[in-house]
């Protein structure tokens, strides 16, 4: 597989000053993007023609497949799980996320030697600063960051073992989400935070991969983040909001479909019937704990691993016209055979908070997704060098998951039109509907004068219904393998309630591959 993946006051209408903040944010980012003083000479053919911000990199490495990937240690997830090249290509199904780009060059000759021996080694730094200038329960700001190391080994080159590769990722993270500080537990504005534990080295992934029949069958097994293979897209981590980056919610907030940096013991099999279609299925042990593998990610033999999640995904990756306008269309379903507490009902269908009886257990949990993106206009080589429209939806079982569904629409483009082909600009709208079962529980808490119960997405501040997030970013390539990304997000109904005013958040992201 390709590797380098949160009832006090109410308000009836938007205030004019809130809308002014939105317009100010859009104008500010447009100025930052187009200001001549910020321009840096770029060449689409330099250093492998990749987008140095990481999330939309596309590359070729020797005889490897051309894979549209983005670095998990740059942006939360494995990439390219659904990008299929001709099945007759016998090369490995991964490549380094930034192609030939490294800020420190070829590491004094070490990189070419390592690649010759089948060792893809990458180290990257990601820092994200964000703060809300208005709205929320308080003004707040924070910095979150991560240092990560990834190693992918082609054992054919290293030891003569054909069609076998291993992948490992370890990260160190710091900081806390500013969204939690200003009262939004649904869609954190920073992608890098939490789940890494207060440890020096958090294990994200460690697994082996083997391909058969000219790569028509590909098998991976070991410690794998489920959401990094299923319902994933190389475009998602162009955006800074974690509800989208890596893998959409609600799936990655549930025990059976964790995403990066949490892993599950399991296996994935992909069958490639044609060069532009695939069928992928997985079997993963479900961890009933808050941290899969413990806080460090290394405790794989956790207690309570007797249940399984079984995701399945079908994908089509067509290429239209003489300009090869690439699209990605995928539909998937996952079933977790664990038993989970109903958020509201006891065994008799009444509020368990009111009756004092135990909550009823539901057998199994379902989720489904539909994800699409299509290049509309090409302005350079590579799978993501062009104007791309994207949309999708994800559904989860509202009886046991506090969010019922998540929908989104967005667009991204490179800066080729204004002479900066390594830059990326994008905009997205996300909508989140909370489940009716969760709202019934919260209404019961309110009626009984009890504290609201936290759920999969964090603290609850009122009866939850829906939330909208608007995001605009510009990722500027400022040096080899280095990018700075101003980002603006507007959050309507933080935490899916009317308890706090809409929040406007300015942020900046810095990424570099060493």
PDB file of N, CA and C in Angstrom, residues 20-33 472 488 506:
ATOM      1  N   UNK A  20     -18.430  39.997   8.867  1.00  0.00           N
ATOM      2  CA  UNK A  20     -17.319  40.875   8.508  1.00  0.00           C
ATOM      3  C   UNK A  20     -15.983  40.189   8.754  1.00  0.00           C
ATOM      4  N   UNK A  21     -15.921  39.425   9.847  1.00  0.00           N
ATOM      5  CA  UNK A  21     -14.689  38.699  10.153  1.00  0.00           C
ATOM      6  C   UNK A  21     -14.377  37.683   9.059  1.00  0.00           C
ATOM      7  N   UNK A  22     -15.438  37.011   8.570  1.00  0.00           N
ATOM      8  CA  UNK A  22     -15.235  36.041   7.501  1.00  0.00           C
ATOM      9  C   UNK A  22     -14.659  36.710   6.277  1.00  0.00           C
ATOM     10  N   UNK A  23     -15.262  37.841   5.864  1.00  0.00           N
ATOM     11  CA  UNK A  23     -14.784  38.543   4.686  1.00  0.00           C
ATOM     12  C   UNK A  23     -13.362  39.035   4.884  1.00  0.00           C
ATOM     13  N   UNK A  24     -13.040  39.548   6.078  1.00  0.00           N
ATOM     14  CA  UNK A  24     -11.691  39.994   6.376  1.00  0.00           C
ATOM     15  C   UNK A  24     -10.697  38.854   6.252  1.00  0.00           C
ATOM     16  N   UNK A  25     -11.098  37.675   6.749  1.00  0.00           N
ATOM     17  CA  UNK A  25     -10.207  36.524   6.651  1.00  0.00           C
ATOM     18  C   UNK A  25      -9.933  36.134   5.222  1.00  0.00           C
ATOM     19  N   UNK A  26     -10.974  36.117   4.395  1.00  0.00           N
ATOM     20  CA  UNK A  26     -10.805  35.753   2.990  1.00  0.00           C
ATOM     21  C   UNK A  26      -9.907  36.752   2.273  1.00  0.00           C
ATOM     22  N   UNK A  27     -10.123  38.042   2.524  1.00  0.00           N
ATOM     23  CA  UNK A  27      -9.297  39.058   1.879  1.00  0.00           C
ATOM     24  C   UNK A  27      -7.844  38.976   2.326  1.00  0.00           C
ATOM     25  N   UNK A  28      -7.632  38.710   3.616  1.00  0.00           N
ATOM     26  CA  UNK A  28      -6.267  38.614   4.147  1.00  0.00           C
ATOM     27  C   UNK A  28      -5.507  37.477   3.502  1.00  0.00           C
ATOM     28  N   UNK A  29      -6.158  36.310   3.399  1.00  0.00           N
ATOM     29  CA  UNK A  29      -5.477  35.170   2.803  1.00  0.00           C
ATOM     30  C   UNK A  29      -5.219  35.380   1.317  1.00  0.00           C
ATOM     31  N   UNK A  30      -6.171  36.037   0.633  1.00  0.00           N
ATOM     32  CA  UNK A  30      -5.945  36.332  -0.781  1.00  0.00           C
ATOM     33  C   UNK A  30      -4.744  37.236  -0.955  1.00  0.00           C
ATOM     34  N   UNK A  31      -4.594  38.244  -0.102  1.00  0.00           N
ATOM     35  CA  UNK A  31      -3.437  39.136  -0.166  1.00  0.00           C
ATOM     36  C   UNK A  31      -2.149  38.382   0.090  1.00  0.00           C
ATOM     37  N   UNK A  32      -2.159  37.490   1.111  1.00  0.00           N
ATOM     38  CA  UNK A  32      -0.967  36.710   1.401  1.00  0.00           C
ATOM     39  C   UNK A  32      -0.579  35.833   0.225  1.00  0.00           C
ATOM     40  N   UNK A  33      -1.590  35.308  -0.443  1.00  0.00           N
ATOM     41  CA  UNK A  33      -1.312  34.398  -1.546  1.00  0.00           C
ATOM     42  C   UNK A  33      -0.736  35.107  -2.751  1.00  0.00           C
ATOM     43  N   UNK A 472     -10.273  28.091   4.249  1.00  0.00           N
ATOM     44  CA  UNK A 472      -9.539  28.598   3.099  1.00  0.00           C
ATOM     45  C   UNK A 472      -8.060  28.619   3.453  1.00  0.00           C
ATOM     46  N   UNK A 488      -7.389  30.018   7.225  1.00  0.00           N
ATOM     47  CA  UNK A 488      -8.509  30.666   7.901  1.00  0.00           C
ATOM     48  C   UNK A 488      -9.678  29.699   7.969  1.00  0.00           C
ATOM     49  N   UNK A 506      -7.654  32.081  12.804  1.00  0.00           N
ATOM     50  CA  UNK A 506      -6.522  32.247  11.899  1.00  0.00           C
ATOM     51  C   UNK A 506      -5.411  31.307  12.338  1.00  0.00           C
TER      52      UNK A 506
END
